[in-house]
Amino acid sequence: MRTLADLVLPGSTVALRCDFNVPLDPQGEITDDLRIAGALPTIRALQQAGSRVVILAHLGRPKGEVSSLSLAPVARRLSELLGSTVAFSTNPSGDQRVIDSLKLGEVALLENTRFDPRETSKDPSERAELAAIWAKWADAFVSDGFGVVHREQASVTEFANMLPSAAGLLVARESEVFARLLEGAERPYTVILGGSKVGDKLGVIESLLPKVDSLLIGGGMAYTFLLAMGLEVGDSISQPDFVDTVKGFLTKAEELGVNLMLPVDFVVADRFAPDATTQIVERSNIPAHSMGLDIGPRTRELYSKVIAKSATVVWNGPMGVFEMPAFAGGTLAVAQAMAACPGFTVIGGGDSAAAVRILDVNEQAFDHISTGGGASLEFLEGKELPGLTVLKGK
Ligand code: ADP
Ligand code: MG
């Protein structure tokens, strides 16, 4: 993969694709700036190399211009984190005046690229048309938005093909970590999967099953596994359509000698609410009309023991409804066990990365917290990521 070292930068205007798709509260305040902070090393490297840095990014899934999805608040937060001014262009295709006014080492952010429908067009010629507008003011393209490298979009793929281009430091690091998890992880290798639906992670299970020593299942996906074992799950979230697929995984794990662990107990609730009435039950005793919202204390202990002895651990998907304190204990236990594990520990983006921050676990204790949810899952599925393919070769 081409890196920053492959680009000649001094005096150039570099277009930098970042992932600034941050969560916002109902008032439009940024609630988590992990992704903005993740971009700082590359921005600083480009500033130090003597480039003008013009950043492209998106926020949400706007249809046309939607003021609540403006990147203006991100420009302000970026400026605070960077400790220098960030100019803002309200035009997603770049505003010649703003770009011309930048001195070497200065930074600008363009408005939400998705305000221009060509960014996400299914027609490659429309995407190329938008990229050609950017290419008028840019000398080089740096791809550092790991969260979007699984997308074919103008600012990810077409733009990279139009100019000298390379991976930024974040994309290079994320790629290196996930490549190691896919090929060449040190063993014992443990994968922990949770989250809401098993259907979202079938590809990851399939891809990783032959590579791991232990696969620990939690979260909403556990209940489809219980169905596959012929157990009752009450009103817990489950996907009966996937029971046969999941049965296949159970058989495959046995054939491969993989230690596939399912929760042995759960925290169940009478309704989906923070103040629900809860109880701890064995997995064979989930009452009708109750829903499992977290893994139970015995499961936490069993999983923590496996994690402690692992040389590599990757985790994707919370163990329960961590957004409600009553159901956050399982997620917290797994996060703490990983934080204490001396092996190579990776959190695969999305809600698990958010959970670690919300639950106040020391982030420094992990080797890597990915900024890309969908991208990290697709990487682990062994899929080709178009935004990385365009950066390969010399
Ligand atoms: P990730 O983004 O890490 O891949 P997902 O998006 O698949 O994870 O799932 C995260 C969501 O799963 C969280 O909002 C959490 O509340 C929910 N969840 C976890 N366990 C359960 C459960 N037992 N029942 C319902 N929802 C759950
Ligand atoms: Mg998610």
Coordinates of C-alpha atoms and ligand atoms in Angstrom, one line a residue:
M1 CA 0.0 0.0 0.0
R2 CA 1.3 3.5 -0.9
T3 CA 2.0 5.6 2.2
L4 CA 2.7 9.3 2.9
A5 CA 6.4 8.6 2.2
D6 CA 5.5 7.9 -1.4
L7 CA 4.0 11.4 -2.0
V8 CA 6.1 14.5 -2.7
L9 CA 4.4 17.1 -0.6
P10 CA 6.2 20.3 0.1
G11 CA 4.3 23.3 -1.3
S12 CA 1.4 21.1 -2.5
T13 CA -2.3 21.2 -1.8
V14 CA -3.3 17.9 -0.4
A15 CA -6.9 16.6 -0.3
L16 CA -7.3 14.5 2.8
R17 CA -10.3 12.2 3.1
C18 CA -11.2 11.8 6.8
D19 CA -13.9 9.9 8.6
F20 CA -15.7 12.6 10.7
N21 CA -19.0 10.8 10.9
V22 CA -19.3 11.5 14.6
P23 CA -22.3 10.8 16.9
L24 CA -24.4 13.9 17.7
D25 CA -26.9 14.5 20.5
P26 CA -30.4 15.9 19.7
Q27 CA -29.0 19.4 20.2
G28 CA -26.4 18.7 17.5
E29 CA -23.5 18.5 20.0
I30 CA -20.7 16.1 19.2
T31 CA -20.9 13.3 21.8
D32 CA -17.7 11.4 20.9
D33 CA -14.7 12.7 19.0
L34 CA -12.7 9.5 18.7
R35 CA -12.8 9.8 14.9
I36 CA -11.7 13.5 14.9
A37 CA -8.8 12.7 17.2
G38 CA -7.9 9.7 15.0
A39 CA -7.2 12.0 12.1
L40 CA -4.8 14.4 14.0
P41 CA -1.5 12.5 13.3
T42 CA -1.9 12.6 9.6
I43 CA -3.1 16.2 9.5
R44 CA 0.0 17.2 11.6
A45 CA 2.3 15.1 9.4
L46 CA 0.9 16.9 6.3
Q47 CA 1.2 20.3 8.0
Q48 CA 4.8 19.6 8.9
A49 CA 5.6 18.4 5.4
G50 CA 4.6 21.9 4.3
S51 CA 1.3 21.2 2.5
R52 CA -2.0 23.0 2.5
V53 CA -4.5 20.5 3.9
V54 CA -8.0 20.4 2.5
I55 CA -10.2 17.8 4.3
L56 CA -13.2 16.0 2.8
A57 CA -15.6 14.2 5.0
H58 CA -19.2 13.2 5.4
L59 CA -21.7 13.2 8.2
G60 CA -24.8 10.9 8.3
R61 CA -26.8 10.0 5.2
P62 CA -28.3 13.3 4.0
K63 CA -30.5 13.5 0.9
G64 CA -29.3 16.8 -0.5
E65 CA -28.3 19.6 1.9
V66 CA -29.5 19.1 5.5
S67 CA -28.4 21.8 7.9
S68 CA -28.4 19.4 10.9
L69 CA -25.8 17.4 9.1
S70 CA -23.4 20.3 8.4
L71 CA -19.7 19.7 9.3
A72 CA -19.4 23.2 10.7
P73 CA -19.4 21.9 14.4
V74 CA -16.7 19.4 13.4
A75 CA -14.5 22.2 12.0
R76 CA -14.8 23.9 15.4
R77 CA -13.9 20.7 17.3
L78 CA -11.1 19.9 14.9
S79 CA -9.7 23.4 15.4
E80 CA -9.8 23.0 19.2
L81 CA -8.0 19.6 19.1
L82 CA -5.5 20.7 16.5
G83 CA -4.8 23.9 18.3
S84 CA -4.9 25.9 15.1
T85 CA -7.5 27.6 12.9
V86 CA -9.5 25.4 10.5
A87 CA -11.1 27.3 7.6
F88 CA -14.5 26.0 6.6
S89 CA -15.9 25.9 3.1
T90 CA -19.7 25.7 2.8
N91 CA -19.2 24.2 -0.6
P92 CA -18.7 20.4 -0.6
S93 CA -16.8 20.5 -3.9
G94 CA -14.4 23.1 -2.6
D95 CA -14.4 26.9 -2.7
Q96 CA -11.5 28.3 -4.7
R97 CA -11.4 31.4 -2.5
V98 CA -11.0 29.4 0.7
I99 CA -8.3 27.2 -0.8
D100 CA -6.4 30.1 -2.4
S101 CA -6.3 31.8 1.0
L102 CA -4.6 28.9 2.7
K103 CA -0.9 29.3 3.5
L104 CA 1.4 26.3 3.6
G105 CA 0.7 24.2 6.8
E106 CA -2.9 25.6 7.1
V107 CA -6.0 23.4 7.2
A108 CA -9.5 23.7 5.7
L109 CA -12.5 21.5 5.9
L110 CA -15.1 21.2 3.2
E111 CA -18.8 20.9 3.9
N112 CA -20.4 17.4 4.0
T113 CA -19.4 15.6 0.8
R114 CA -22.7 13.8 0.7
F115 CA -24.6 17.1 0.2
D116 CA -23.5 16.5 -3.4
P117 CA -25.5 13.5 -4.6
R118 CA -22.6 12.5 -7.0
E119 CA -20.6 11.5 -4.0
T120 CA -22.7 8.4 -3.4
S121 CA -24.0 7.9 -6.9
K122 CA -24.2 4.3 -8.2
D123 CA -23.0 5.6 -11.6
P124 CA -19.1 5.7 -11.6
S125 CA -19.1 8.5 -14.3
E126 CA -21.1 10.8 -11.9
R127 CA -18.7 10.1 -9.1
A128 CA -15.7 10.7 -11.4
E129 CA -17.3 14.1 -12.4
L130 CA -17.3 15.2 -8.8
A131 CA -13.8 13.9 -8.2
A132 CA -12.6 15.9 -11.3
I133 CA -13.9 19.1 -9.6
W134 CA -11.8 18.4 -6.5
A135 CA -8.8 17.5 -8.7
K136 CA -8.7 21.0 -10.0
W137 CA -7.5 22.4 -6.8
A138 CA -5.6 19.4 -5.4
D139 CA -2.1 18.1 -6.2
A140 CA -2.4 14.8 -4.2
F141 CA -5.0 12.7 -2.4
V142 CA -4.5 11.1 1.0
S143 CA -7.0 8.5 2.2
D144 CA -7.4 8.5 6.0
G145 CA -11.1 7.8 6.6
F146 CA -10.9 4.1 7.5
G147 CA -14.6 4.1 8.3
V148 CA -15.4 4.6 4.6
V149 CA -12.8 2.4 2.8
H150 CA -15.4 -0.3 2.2
R151 CA -17.4 2.2 0.1
E152 CA -17.2 3.0 -3.6
Q153 CA -17.7 6.7 -3.3
A154 CA -16.3 9.7 -5.2
S155 CA -14.1 10.9 -2.3
V156 CA -12.9 7.3 -1.5
T157 CA -12.3 5.6 -4.8
E158 CA -12.6 7.9 -7.9
F159 CA -10.6 10.7 -6.4
A160 CA -7.8 8.3 -5.4
N161 CA -7.5 7.2 -9.0
M162 CA -7.3 10.7 -10.4
L163 CA -4.2 12.0 -8.5
P164 CA -1.1 10.7 -6.9
S165 CA -2.6 9.1 -3.8
A166 CA -1.6 7.2 -0.6
A167 CA -2.9 6.0 2.7
G168 CA -2.7 8.3 5.7
L169 CA -1.3 7.1 9.0
L170 CA -4.6 6.0 10.4
V171 CA -5.6 3.9 7.3
A172 CA -2.1 2.4 7.3
R173 CA -2.3 1.4 11.0
E174 CA -5.9 0.1 10.8
S175 CA -5.0 -2.0 7.7
E176 CA -1.9 -3.4 9.4
V177 CA -3.9 -4.4 12.5
F178 CA -6.7 -6.1 10.7
A179 CA -4.4 -7.8 8.3
R180 CA -2.7 -9.3 11.3
L181 CA -6.0 -10.4 12.7
L182 CA -6.9 -12.1 9.5
E183 CA -3.5 -13.7 8.8
G184 CA -0.9 -14.3 11.4
A185 CA -2.6 -13.6 14.7
E186 CA -0.6 -15.0 17.6
R187 CA -2.3 -17.9 19.4
P188 CA -4.3 -18.5 21.5
Y189 CA -6.6 -16.3 19.4
T190 CA -9.9 -15.3 20.9
V191 CA -12.7 -13.5 19.1
I192 CA -15.6 -12.0 21.0
L193 CA -18.8 -11.2 19.1
G194 CA -21.9 -9.5 20.3
G195 CA -24.2 -6.7 19.2
S196 CA -27.8 -6.8 18.3
K197 CA -28.2 -9.2 15.4
V198 CA -26.5 -12.4 14.3
G199 CA -27.5 -11.6 10.7
D200 CA -25.0 -8.7 10.6
K201 CA -22.1 -10.9 11.6
L202 CA -22.6 -14.2 9.8
G203 CA -19.8 -13.4 7.3
V204 CA -17.3 -12.6 10.2
I205 CA -18.1 -15.9 12.0
E206 CA -17.7 -17.8 8.8
S207 CA -14.4 -16.2 8.0
L208 CA -12.8 -16.3 11.5
L209 CA -14.0 -19.7 12.7
P210 CA -11.2 -21.6 11.0
K211 CA -8.6 -19.2 12.3
V212 CA -9.4 -18.9 16.0
D213 CA -9.0 -20.9 19.2
S214 CA -12.0 -19.5 21.0
L215 CA -15.2 -17.7 19.9
L216 CA -17.2 -16.1 22.7
I217 CA -20.7 -15.1 21.8
G218 CA -22.8 -12.5 23.7
G219 CA -25.3 -9.7 23.0
G220 CA -28.5 -10.2 21.1
M221 CA -26.9 -12.7 18.7
A222 CA -26.7 -15.2 21.5
Y223 CA -30.4 -15.9 21.5
T224 CA -30.4 -17.2 17.9
F225 CA -27.6 -19.6 19.0
L226 CA -29.9 -20.7 21.9
L227 CA -32.7 -21.4 19.5
A228 CA -30.3 -23.5 17.4
M229 CA -29.6 -25.5 20.6
G230 CA -33.4 -26.0 21.0
L231 CA -33.7 -23.7 24.0
E232 CA -36.5 -21.1 24.7
V233 CA -35.6 -17.4 24.6
G234 CA -38.8 -15.8 25.7
D235 CA -39.1 -12.3 24.1
S236 CA -35.3 -11.9 23.6
I237 CA -34.2 -10.5 20.3
S238 CA -33.5 -13.4 17.9
Q239 CA -33.5 -14.2 14.2
P240 CA -35.2 -17.6 13.6
D241 CA -34.4 -17.4 9.9
F242 CA -30.7 -17.9 10.7
V243 CA -31.1 -20.9 13.0
D244 CA -30.0 -23.3 10.4
T245 CA -26.9 -21.2 9.5
V246 CA -26.1 -21.0 13.2
K247 CA -26.5 -24.8 13.6
G248 CA -23.9 -25.1 10.8
F249 CA -21.5 -22.9 12.8
L250 CA -21.9 -25.1 15.9
T251 CA -21.1 -28.2 13.9
K252 CA -18.2 -26.5 12.1
A253 CA -16.7 -25.3 15.4
E254 CA -16.8 -28.9 16.7
E255 CA -15.2 -30.3 13.6
L256 CA -12.4 -27.6 13.8
G257 CA -11.9 -28.1 17.5
V258 CA -12.8 -24.4 18.1
N259 CA -13.9 -23.5 21.7
L260 CA -17.2 -21.8 20.7
M261 CA -18.7 -20.5 24.0
L262 CA -22.3 -19.4 24.5
P263 CA -23.5 -17.6 27.6
V264 CA -24.6 -19.9 30.4
D265 CA -26.6 -17.3 32.3
F266 CA -28.4 -14.0 31.5
V267 CA -29.8 -10.9 33.0
V268 CA -33.4 -10.9 31.9
A269 CA -36.0 -8.1 32.2
D270 CA -39.8 -7.8 32.1
R271 CA -39.5 -5.0 29.5
F272 CA -36.9 -3.0 27.5
A273 CA -36.4 -0.2 30.0
P274 CA -33.7 1.1 32.3
D275 CA -35.9 0.6 35.4
A276 CA -37.3 -2.8 34.3
T277 CA -37.6 -5.6 36.9
T278 CA -34.6 -7.9 36.3
Q279 CA -33.4 -11.3 37.4
I280 CA -30.5 -13.6 36.7
V281 CA -31.4 -16.9 35.1
E282 CA -29.7 -20.0 33.7
R283 CA -29.8 -20.2 29.9
S284 CA -32.2 -23.2 30.1
N285 CA -34.6 -21.1 32.2
I286 CA -35.4 -17.9 30.3
P287 CA -39.0 -17.2 31.3
A288 CA -41.6 -16.6 28.6
H289 CA -42.5 -12.9 28.3
S290 CA -39.0 -11.9 29.5
M291 CA -36.1 -10.7 27.5
G292 CA -32.4 -11.3 27.9
L293 CA -30.6 -8.0 27.9
D294 CA -27.1 -8.9 29.2
I295 CA -24.9 -11.9 29.8
G296 CA -25.0 -13.1 33.5
P297 CA -22.2 -13.1 36.1
R298 CA -21.1 -16.7 35.6
T299 CA -20.7 -16.1 31.9
R300 CA -18.7 -12.9 32.6
E301 CA -16.3 -14.9 34.7
L302 CA -15.9 -17.8 32.2
Y303 CA -15.3 -15.3 29.3
S304 CA -12.8 -13.3 31.4
K305 CA -10.8 -16.4 32.1
V306 CA -10.5 -17.2 28.4
I307 CA -9.6 -13.6 27.5
A308 CA -6.9 -13.5 30.2
K309 CA -5.1 -16.4 28.6
S310 CA -5.2 -15.2 25.0
A311 CA -2.3 -13.9 23.0
T312 CA -4.7 -12.1 20.6
V313 CA -8.2 -10.8 21.3
V314 CA -10.5 -9.0 19.0
W315 CA -14.0 -7.9 20.1
N316 CA -16.9 -6.6 18.1
G317 CA -20.4 -6.0 19.5
P318 CA -21.5 -5.3 23.1
M319 CA -22.5 -8.1 25.4
G320 CA -25.8 -6.5 26.4
V321 CA -27.8 -3.3 26.2
F322 CA -24.9 -1.3 27.6
E323 CA -26.7 2.0 27.0
M324 CA -28.7 1.2 30.2
P325 CA -26.6 0.8 33.3
A326 CA -28.7 -2.2 34.5
F327 CA -27.5 -4.1 31.4
A328 CA -24.0 -2.8 31.0
G329 CA -22.2 -5.2 33.4
G330 CA -21.4 -7.9 30.8
T331 CA -19.9 -5.4 28.4
L332 CA -17.9 -3.8 31.1
A333 CA -16.6 -7.2 32.3
V334 CA -15.4 -8.1 28.8
A335 CA -13.8 -4.7 28.3
Q336 CA -12.0 -4.9 31.7
A337 CA -10.8 -8.4 31.0
M338 CA -9.4 -7.3 27.7
A339 CA -7.8 -4.2 29.2
A340 CA -6.0 -6.4 31.7
C341 CA -4.9 -9.0 29.1
P342 CA -1.2 -8.7 28.2
G343 CA -1.9 -10.0 24.6
F344 CA -2.6 -8.0 21.5
T345 CA -6.1 -6.5 22.0
V346 CA -8.3 -4.9 19.4
I347 CA -11.8 -3.4 19.5
G348 CA -13.5 -3.6 16.2
G349 CA -15.2 -0.2 16.0
G350 CA -18.9 0.6 16.0
D351 CA -20.8 0.3 19.3
S352 CA -18.1 -1.6 21.2
A353 CA -15.7 1.2 20.8
A354 CA -18.4 3.6 22.0
A355 CA -19.1 1.4 24.9
V356 CA -15.5 1.4 26.1
R357 CA -15.6 5.2 26.2
I358 CA -19.1 5.5 27.8
L359 CA -18.2 2.9 30.5
D360 CA -15.0 4.8 31.2
V361 CA -12.5 1.9 30.6
N362 CA -8.9 3.0 30.1
E363 CA -8.6 3.3 26.4
Q364 CA -4.8 3.2 26.6
A365 CA -5.0 -0.4 27.8
F366 CA -6.0 -1.6 24.4
D367 CA -3.6 -2.1 21.5
H368 CA -6.0 -0.7 19.0
I369 CA -9.5 0.7 19.0
S370 CA -10.8 0.9 15.4
T371 CA -12.5 3.9 14.0
G372 CA -14.4 1.9 11.5
G373 CA -17.3 -0.3 12.3
G374 CA -18.6 -1.6 9.0
A375 CA -15.1 -1.4 7.4
S376 CA -13.5 -3.5 10.2
L377 CA -16.2 -6.1 9.9
E378 CA -15.8 -6.3 6.1
F379 CA -12.0 -6.6 6.5
L380 CA -12.5 -9.5 9.0
E381 CA -14.9 -11.1 6.5
G382 CA -12.0 -11.2 4.1
K383 CA -13.8 -9.0 1.6
E384 CA -11.9 -6.7 -0.7
L385 CA -12.2 -3.1 0.4
P386 CA -12.4 -0.8 -2.7
G387 CA -10.9 2.2 -0.8
L388 CA -7.8 0.1 0.0
T389 CA -7.5 -1.5 -3.4
V390 CA -7.0 1.9 -5.0
L391 CA -4.1 2.6 -2.8
K392 CA -2.2 -0.6 -3.7
G393 CA 0.8 -0.8 -6.0
K394 CA 3.4 1.8 -6.8
Ligands
ADP1 P1 -21.4 -3.1 16.8 O1 -21.7 -1.7 16.3 O2 -20.3 -3.1 17.8 O3 -21.0 -4.0 15.6 P2 -24.2 -3.7 16.8 O4 -24.5 -2.5 16.1 O5 -24.4 -5.0 16.1 O6 -22.7 -3.7 17.4 O7 -25.1 -3.8 18.1 C1 -25.0 -2.8 19.1 C2 -26.3 -2.8 19.8 O8 -26.7 -4.1 20.3 C3 -26.3 -1.9 21.1 O9 -27.1 -0.8 20.9 C4 -26.9 -2.8 22.2 O10 -27.8 -2.1 23.0 C5 -27.6 -3.9 21.4 N1 -27.7 -5.1 22.2 C6 -26.8 -5.8 22.8 N2 -27.3 -6.9 23.4 C7 -28.6 -6.8 23.2 C8 -29.7 -7.7 23.7 N3 -29.5 -8.7 24.4 N4 -30.9 -7.3 23.3 C9 -31.1 -6.2 22.5 N5 -30.1 -5.4 22.0 C10 -28.9 -5.7 22.4
MG2 MG -23.5 -0.7 15.5

